[in-house]
XYZ file of C-alpha atoms in Angstrom:
503
model
C -39.840 -55.767 -6.147
C -42.217 -57.692 -8.388
C -42.474 -56.224 -11.884
C -45.766 -55.542 -13.674
C -44.753 -57.952 -16.432
C -43.855 -60.719 -14.015
C -47.314 -60.549 -12.455
C -48.826 -61.196 -15.875
C -47.267 -64.642 -16.180
C -49.703 -67.488 -15.404
C -47.672 -69.980 -13.467
C -47.464 -72.406 -10.611
C -47.489 -71.192 -7.026
C -44.959 -68.404 -6.602
C -41.932 -69.477 -4.598
C -39.820 -66.466 -3.572
C -36.539 -68.330 -4.000
C -33.461 -66.077 -4.004
C -30.924 -68.870 -4.472
C -29.131 -68.826 -7.832
C -26.922 -71.687 -9.003
C -24.805 -71.100 -12.122
C -24.870 -74.125 -14.436
C -22.090 -74.082 -17.023
C -22.484 -76.374 -20.022
C -18.932 -77.253 -21.025
C -19.383 -80.437 -23.021
C -18.908 -79.027 -26.524
C -16.243 -80.092 -28.995
C -16.554 -77.409 -31.653
C -14.275 -77.228 -34.672
C -15.195 -73.829 -36.147
C -12.180 -72.200 -34.439
C -9.704 -74.771 -35.745
C -6.721 -75.017 -35.479
C -6.820 -73.476 -31.975
C -9.952 -75.420 -31.041
C -9.877 -79.176 -31.585
C -12.053 -82.107 -30.583
C -9.913 -83.021 -27.577
C -9.282 -79.381 -26.611
C -12.345 -77.336 -27.674
C -12.796 -73.581 -27.706
C -14.129 -73.230 -24.150
C -10.668 -74.297 -22.928
C -8.664 -71.758 -24.945
C -7.884 -68.063 -24.419
C -9.276 -66.969 -27.753
C -10.204 -63.371 -26.807
C -8.324 -62.598 -23.592
C -6.003 -63.849 -20.879
C -8.718 -66.084 -19.428
C -10.088 -69.067 -21.268
C -13.740 -68.809 -22.286
C -14.606 -71.264 -19.503
C -12.835 -69.168 -16.860
C -14.563 -66.020 -18.092
C -17.959 -67.742 -18.000
C -17.773 -68.864 -14.361
C -16.819 -65.327 -13.277
C -19.883 -63.688 -14.825
C -21.957 -64.088 -11.682
C -19.323 -62.334 -9.507
C -20.713 -59.140 -7.984
C -24.319 -60.059 -8.799
C -26.897 -57.484 -7.559
C -27.616 -57.617 -3.836
C -30.574 -59.540 -2.542
C -29.725 -62.752 -4.374
C -27.864 -65.712 -2.909
C -25.455 -66.862 -5.632
C -23.766 -70.216 -5.091
C -19.995 -69.957 -4.781
C -19.374 -73.156 -6.720
C -20.968 -73.512 -10.152
C -22.268 -76.803 -11.476
C -20.137 -77.561 -14.529
C -21.350 -80.301 -16.865
C -18.629 -81.737 -19.085
C -17.334 -84.864 -20.761
C -14.877 -87.262 -19.178
C -12.134 -86.326 -21.654
C -12.187 -82.694 -20.487
C -12.991 -83.065 -16.781
C -9.453 -82.879 -15.423
C -8.577 -79.863 -17.621
C -11.729 -78.004 -16.569
C -11.063 -78.719 -12.907
C -7.460 -77.559 -13.292
C -8.406 -74.322 -15.085
C -11.106 -73.348 -12.607
C -9.006 -74.091 -9.549
C -6.268 -71.939 -11.083
C -8.892 -69.139 -11.163
C -9.754 -69.626 -7.492
C -13.017 -71.501 -8.186
C -13.767 -74.964 -6.803
C -16.385 -76.332 -9.205
C -18.837 -79.151 -8.756
C -18.217 -81.242 -11.853
C -20.916 -83.412 -13.394
C -19.042 -85.700 -15.773
C -21.207 -87.072 -18.564
C -20.357 -90.673 -19.497
C -21.636 -90.045 -23.050
C -22.550 -87.082 -25.243
C -26.292 -86.448 -25.231
C -26.510 -82.702 -26.063
C -27.644 -79.891 -23.772
C -31.080 -81.052 -22.554
C -29.822 -84.180 -20.722
C -26.817 -82.184 -19.448
C -29.093 -79.556 -17.906
C -31.346 -82.275 -16.499
C -28.478 -83.890 -14.604
C -27.710 -80.507 -13.028
C -31.379 -79.888 -12.209
C -31.761 -83.267 -10.500
C -28.688 -82.670 -8.334
C -29.700 -79.075 -7.557
C -33.192 -80.126 -6.451
C -32.059 -82.847 -4.071
C -32.828 -82.522 -0.362
C -35.986 -80.505 -1.074
C -34.283 -77.400 -2.438
C -35.556 -75.604 -5.529
C -32.885 -73.175 -6.616
C -33.035 -71.033 -9.734
C -30.592 -72.321 -12.338
C -28.682 -69.838 -14.498
C -27.656 -71.950 -17.467
C -24.759 -70.648 -19.576
C -22.706 -72.158 -22.404
C -19.001 -72.181 -21.564
C -17.835 -70.934 -24.957
C -19.544 -67.556 -25.479
C -18.239 -64.010 -25.086
C -19.895 -61.155 -23.183
C -18.515 -57.614 -23.431
C -20.702 -56.035 -20.709
C -21.038 -58.379 -17.726
C -23.151 -55.934 -15.689
C -25.701 -55.738 -18.510
C -25.773 -59.546 -18.565
C -26.416 -59.622 -14.820
C -29.300 -57.169 -15.153
C -30.882 -59.390 -17.797
C -30.382 -62.496 -15.634
C -31.942 -60.722 -12.648
C -35.069 -59.889 -14.660
C -35.219 -63.458 -15.962
C -34.822 -64.781 -12.409
C -37.915 -62.820 -11.297
C -39.937 -64.637 -13.911
C -38.309 -67.923 -12.920
C -39.409 -67.329 -9.319
C -42.998 -67.521 -10.564
C -42.588 -70.718 -12.522
C -41.602 -69.488 -15.983
C -38.668 -70.676 -18.062
C -36.805 -67.651 -19.380
C -34.253 -67.343 -22.145
C -32.102 -64.341 -22.997
C -32.611 -63.068 -26.542
C -30.254 -60.696 -28.322
C -31.839 -57.992 -30.507
C -29.944 -58.514 -33.787
C -27.521 -55.922 -35.113
C -27.222 -57.536 -38.562
C -28.657 -60.395 -40.601
C -26.792 -63.523 -39.523
C -27.310 -67.062 -40.780
C -25.194 -68.580 -38.020
C -27.713 -68.060 -35.189
C -31.083 -69.484 -34.267
C -33.809 -66.905 -33.655
C -36.654 -66.399 -31.164
C -39.837 -64.743 -32.403
C -41.029 -62.504 -29.598
C -44.686 -62.391 -28.636
C -46.751 -60.322 -26.225
C -44.727 -57.604 -24.427
C -44.799 -57.808 -20.637
C -44.046 -54.174 -19.805
C -40.443 -54.402 -18.673
C -38.673 -55.269 -21.927
C -39.475 -58.971 -21.690
C -41.869 -60.795 -24.017
C -43.647 -64.079 -24.156
C -42.006 -66.553 -26.485
C -44.027 -67.052 -29.643
C -41.736 -69.571 -31.316
C -38.132 -70.558 -32.015
C -36.729 -70.450 -35.544
C -33.815 -72.456 -36.926
C -30.773 -70.824 -38.541
C -32.267 -69.083 -41.602
C -30.945 -68.620 -45.133
C -29.496 -65.185 -45.887
C -32.615 -63.679 -47.486
C -34.799 -64.757 -44.561
C -32.287 -63.399 -42.013
C -32.614 -59.995 -43.726
C -36.396 -60.178 -43.327
C -36.077 -61.133 -39.645
C -33.916 -58.113 -38.843
C -36.229 -55.765 -40.764
C -39.283 -57.219 -39.002
C -37.912 -56.451 -35.526
C -39.787 -59.341 -33.911
C -36.946 -61.845 -34.167
C -34.073 -61.948 -31.673
C -30.969 -64.080 -31.700
C -31.147 -67.091 -29.392
C -28.268 -66.676 -26.928
C -28.484 -70.159 -25.402
C -28.669 -68.683 -21.872
C -31.622 -69.927 -19.792
C -32.996 -69.201 -16.317
C -35.521 -71.446 -14.502
C -36.247 -73.189 -11.231
C -34.804 -76.688 -11.165
C -38.166 -78.313 -10.393
C -39.908 -76.366 -13.160
C -37.452 -77.689 -15.731
C -37.836 -81.235 -14.446
C -41.622 -81.021 -14.495
C -41.662 -79.622 -18.036
C -39.255 -82.309 -19.241
C -41.266 -85.052 -17.539
C -44.347 -83.997 -19.502
C -42.618 -83.333 -22.827
C -39.797 -85.891 -22.910
C -40.597 -88.535 -20.276
C -37.983 -91.002 -21.533
C -35.207 -88.427 -21.149
C -36.498 -87.430 -17.709
C -36.545 -91.053 -16.512
C -33.085 -91.850 -17.866
C -31.477 -88.810 -16.217
C -33.173 -89.461 -12.859
C -31.888 -93.039 -12.947
C -28.399 -91.883 -13.955
C -28.212 -89.655 -10.874
C -29.794 -92.216 -8.532
C -27.337 -94.893 -9.650
C -24.364 -92.530 -9.965
C -21.614 -91.801 -7.475
C -19.937 -88.730 -6.009
C -16.151 -88.557 -5.747
C -15.359 -85.439 -3.760
C -16.476 -82.443 -5.853
C -17.100 -84.661 -8.895
C -20.289 -86.560 -9.686
C -20.305 -89.454 -12.150
C -23.777 -90.382 -13.425
C -24.369 -94.064 -14.125
C -23.382 -94.693 -17.735
C -25.887 -97.466 -18.421
C -28.812 -95.267 -17.399
C -27.587 -92.029 -18.976
C -26.967 -93.678 -22.337
C -30.706 -94.425 -22.502
C -31.444 -90.686 -22.634
C -32.213 -89.442 -26.155
C -29.761 -86.828 -27.410
C -31.495 -83.467 -27.766
C -30.967 -79.760 -27.167
C -32.715 -77.565 -24.592
C -34.452 -75.743 -27.456
C -35.845 -78.844 -29.169
C -36.717 -80.772 -26.026
C -38.620 -78.035 -24.181
C -38.233 -74.412 -25.280
C -39.793 -74.767 -28.738
C -42.953 -76.167 -27.132
C -43.521 -73.339 -24.656
C -45.381 -71.084 -27.082
C -48.462 -73.317 -27.326
C -51.619 -73.317 -25.185
C -50.806 -76.721 -23.686
C -47.355 -75.726 -22.442
C -46.751 -76.763 -18.803
C -45.263 -73.344 -17.972
C -44.741 -69.919 -19.477
C -41.866 -69.251 -21.855
C -40.331 -65.796 -21.516
C -37.622 -64.063 -23.527
C -35.654 -61.262 -21.845
C -33.565 -58.846 -23.951
C -29.783 -59.131 -23.659
C -27.798 -56.162 -24.928
C -24.351 -56.883 -23.557
C -22.070 -57.417 -26.534
C -22.914 -61.117 -26.748
C -21.244 -63.450 -29.257
C -21.236 -67.208 -29.560
C -17.785 -66.966 -31.222
C -18.969 -69.381 -33.873
C -16.313 -68.401 -36.418
C -12.997 -66.605 -36.736
C -14.886 -63.630 -38.167
C -16.866 -63.441 -34.907
C -13.606 -63.505 -32.935
C -12.240 -60.670 -35.066
C -15.476 -58.747 -34.448
C -15.240 -59.228 -30.650
C -11.670 -57.924 -30.301
C -10.199 -54.408 -30.335
C -8.724 -53.392 -33.672
C -6.048 -50.994 -34.857
C -6.812 -48.001 -37.092
C -6.793 -50.272 -40.154
C -9.229 -52.775 -38.676
C -6.566 -55.391 -37.920
C -6.337 -57.740 -34.936
C -2.906 -59.175 -34.140
C -2.137 -61.621 -31.323
C 1.344 -63.009 -30.688
C 4.452 -62.243 -32.771
C 2.821 -60.537 -35.737
C 4.099 -57.937 -38.214
C 1.617 -56.296 -40.587
C 2.564 -54.181 -43.588
C -0.219 -52.534 -45.560
C -2.823 -54.932 -44.120
C -6.482 -54.049 -43.521
C -9.307 -55.910 -41.758
C -6.931 -58.814 -41.120
C -6.963 -61.208 -38.155
C -3.682 -62.911 -37.220
C -3.079 -65.237 -34.281
C 0.487 -66.539 -33.864
C 1.449 -69.062 -31.165
C 4.928 -70.373 -31.886
C 6.647 -68.202 -34.486
C 6.679 -64.837 -36.231
C 3.837 -64.335 -38.725
C 4.144 -61.493 -41.248
C 1.378 -60.309 -43.588
C 1.846 -57.846 -46.446
C -1.053 -56.171 -48.232
C -3.709 -58.556 -46.934
C -7.386 -57.567 -46.739
C -10.204 -59.480 -45.014
C -7.924 -62.426 -44.264
C -7.704 -64.749 -41.243
C -4.368 -66.365 -40.345
C -4.171 -68.695 -37.341
C -0.795 -70.296 -36.614
C -0.227 -73.121 -34.142
C 2.850 -75.339 -33.749
C 1.433 -78.077 -36.009
C -1.108 -76.382 -38.298
C -1.748 -73.039 -40.028
C -5.116 -71.774 -41.273
C -5.349 -69.083 -43.951
C -8.896 -68.083 -44.894
C -10.901 -65.307 -46.467
C -13.034 -63.788 -43.707
C -16.129 -64.187 -45.866
C -15.602 -67.959 -45.955
C -14.670 -68.804 -42.360
C -17.953 -70.711 -41.879
C -16.461 -73.350 -44.192
C -13.761 -74.243 -41.641
C -16.044 -76.899 -40.172
C -16.151 -78.692 -43.509
C -12.393 -78.344 -43.844
C -11.878 -80.053 -40.492
C -14.226 -82.855 -41.532
C -11.988 -83.496 -44.550
C -8.873 -83.512 -42.361
C -10.537 -85.952 -39.973
C -11.594 -88.199 -42.861
C -7.914 -88.497 -43.764
C -7.230 -89.720 -40.181
C -4.865 -86.806 -39.621
C -4.254 -86.165 -35.895
C -4.477 -82.384 -36.341
C -8.272 -82.608 -36.435
C -8.502 -83.936 -32.867
C -5.363 -83.108 -30.898
C -2.690 -80.459 -30.616
C 1.005 -81.163 -30.697
C 0.958 -80.364 -26.991
C -1.380 -82.800 -25.247
C -2.550 -82.201 -21.660
C -2.961 -85.088 -19.243
C -3.999 -85.326 -15.559
C -0.338 -85.602 -14.589
C 0.942 -82.749 -16.800
C 1.493 -82.705 -20.570
C 3.618 -83.956 -23.420
C 4.745 -82.141 -26.551
C 5.592 -84.150 -29.663
C 8.736 -82.345 -30.799
C 9.767 -84.462 -33.785
C 9.059 -87.758 -35.510
C 10.227 -89.817 -38.444
C 10.530 -93.375 -39.646
C 10.740 -95.600 -36.514
C 11.356 -92.738 -34.048
C 9.506 -90.018 -32.153
C 10.767 -87.371 -29.715
C 8.579 -85.991 -26.916
C 9.061 -83.392 -24.214
C 7.248 -84.669 -21.117
C 6.444 -82.441 -18.122
C 5.116 -84.076 -14.944
C 3.557 -81.906 -12.217
C 4.949 -82.096 -8.657
C 3.604 -85.176 -6.869
C 2.066 -86.613 -10.046
C 2.884 -89.835 -11.847
C 2.011 -91.578 -15.070
C 0.274 -94.933 -15.177
C 2.155 -98.201 -14.716
C 2.287 -99.428 -18.311
C 4.124 -101.278 -21.048
C 4.404 -101.190 -24.838
C 4.390 -104.038 -27.339
C 6.037 -102.201 -30.219
C 8.392 -99.542 -28.895
C 11.290 -98.926 -26.535
C 11.956 -95.594 -24.825
C 14.987 -93.566 -23.749
C 14.429 -90.968 -20.994
C 16.743 -88.017 -20.303
C 16.003 -85.775 -17.309
C 16.546 -82.100 -18.127
C 14.875 -80.602 -15.048
C 13.846 -81.906 -11.629
C 14.067 -85.426 -10.236
C 12.410 -88.530 -11.670
C 11.325 -91.601 -9.737
C 11.471 -94.469 -12.223
C 9.886 -97.896 -12.046
C 11.388 -100.305 -14.592
C 10.394 -103.921 -14.211
C 11.345 -104.891 -10.648
C 13.678 -101.896 -10.244
C 12.911 -98.525 -8.637
C 15.425 -95.669 -8.740
C 15.890 -91.907 -8.917
C 17.243 -89.934 -11.856
C 18.591 -86.397 -11.488
C 19.210 -83.737 -14.136
C 21.427 -84.907 -17.039
C 20.895 -88.559 -16.119
C 19.092 -91.042 -18.347
C 17.646 -94.535 -18.570
C 16.397 -97.021 -21.164
C 13.004 -98.741 -21.093
C 13.134 -101.922 -23.225
C 10.171 -103.041 -25.284
C 7.683 -105.094 -23.256
C 8.923 -103.996 -19.804
C 6.515 -102.510 -17.259
C 7.496 -98.973 -16.351
C 6.329 -95.806 -14.657
C 7.524 -92.210 -14.378
C 6.790 -90.125 -11.266
C 7.744 -86.712 -9.911
C 8.581 -86.881 -6.176
C 9.811 -83.292 -6.095
C 8.329 -79.821 -5.642
C 9.180 -78.474 -9.100
C 7.922 -79.758 -12.461
C 9.818 -82.736 -13.812
C 10.875 -82.339 -17.422
C 12.281 -85.156 -19.517
C 13.051 -85.769 -23.169
C 11.685 -89.099 -24.347
C 12.987 -90.759 -27.501
C 10.779 -93.583 -28.725
C 11.999 -96.145 -31.233
C 10.221 -99.078 -32.771
C 8.045 -100.399 -35.556
C 4.873 -98.687 -34.307
C 4.723 -95.502 -32.199
C 0.979 -94.823 -31.895
C -0.576 -93.726 -28.603
C -2.774 -96.821 -28.628
C 0.255 -99.031 -27.965
C -0.191 -98.724 -24.205
C -1.164 -101.500 -21.835
C -2.069 -99.901 -18.527
C -1.863 -101.840 -15.238
C -2.342 -99.134 -12.573
C -3.444 -95.518 -12.733
C -3.902 -92.717 -10.203
C -6.578 -90.949 -12.231
C -9.304 -93.563 -12.527
C -8.629 -94.359 -16.166
C -9.586 -97.856 -17.231
C -6.606 -100.235 -17.428
C -7.537 -101.061 -21.017
C -7.833 -97.377 -21.994
C -5.076 -96.493 -24.417
C -5.501 -92.868 -25.341
C -2.670 -91.438 -23.232
C 0.234 -92.139 -20.967
């Protein structure tokens, strides 16, 4: 049924499209949840508030959508090349076969959405896109779906809708939307977008009542977005169209042409289009729909603490944690026992290679802390001790002068690249499964408790021909043990032979 407010939106010809395509933007590399979230394994890939990762929870939010709408089974997931295989692996483990759009370069959210819109509008279709960041939390999914359904009705008529969250407190970590004319069903026209305010202005916004948090969730027809972008940012529109036209599909994965996509200016959805929808010359209406569903962008450890259930003293404990006389304390332990005595308003996050201890009032400063760690070229800013690869993972157990010890796990049927090293030799000991080893001109099998030696400068490859994970202990020795000492000759996963970031 068409709402009274929806009829009030001046728009292009109404197209009663009922097709909804979820578009998940998963290209972020946030550092505010360090040390769990890191550049090469950002927060959308971690299980920061539940058993599912934030990505897995996001793609499930359209399950059980109200009847009468045709929701695509496979979401369009836009991500970077460094995270594509992990995203595909996580979603398939959840029973979802995604269509991946793998960005060859980081260009922010507006070009990412445009790639999805171009692909969704091919073959004459004009589906409604439900655009969601992959790293947010929603407590009430049904309330989210009701808000999306209202936004989709406006999108049917040519508007671009965003979901705004009526604020519950002054917050300097969010952008705001100033709401305009009410449309009779809870929605409003967008008057303008406002950047993250200083504390005193955030207090005024909440008292005013006309400013809502910007959730970053958008709903629009694919062709409406493309038309608006063509008029407002023609150079971005042209670059993204060329990137798709010159790109290539590989099964469920689409790779835009790098040379074309890199010509697109980097910009957000808000800056590129949404902030311009409040004016009289806007190519379409901008609508904000209220979202009251326990939304959080999880932009700090304090926000994570706020989103989780607490004990009677206001504490949140995950993992092996013992608290004695603690109040309003957040503790996350991954690899060992963490005990806190008499702590108040403290965050403790323990991972195998780094520990964060912070006052909850200062968790926004974690981003600056990570910048300092990165400036010192410390690996903890970018990678975890356990590093995931398309073939499995490795865990750096120990290291010292001229040696390093790794635990390597290779998935059934997978194999590492054919490679060699200029500066190190390697000893392999099989502790589980069967290894198929290529060493120079030799090929042979190794069973449990058997070992081999890979001399410096010799081509070699490790593969798992079995049906159970292959686990080996690798001892490296040499003058230089960095991951960039890899010369790759062949690879099953499409990585460039000169690429040297992993095995």
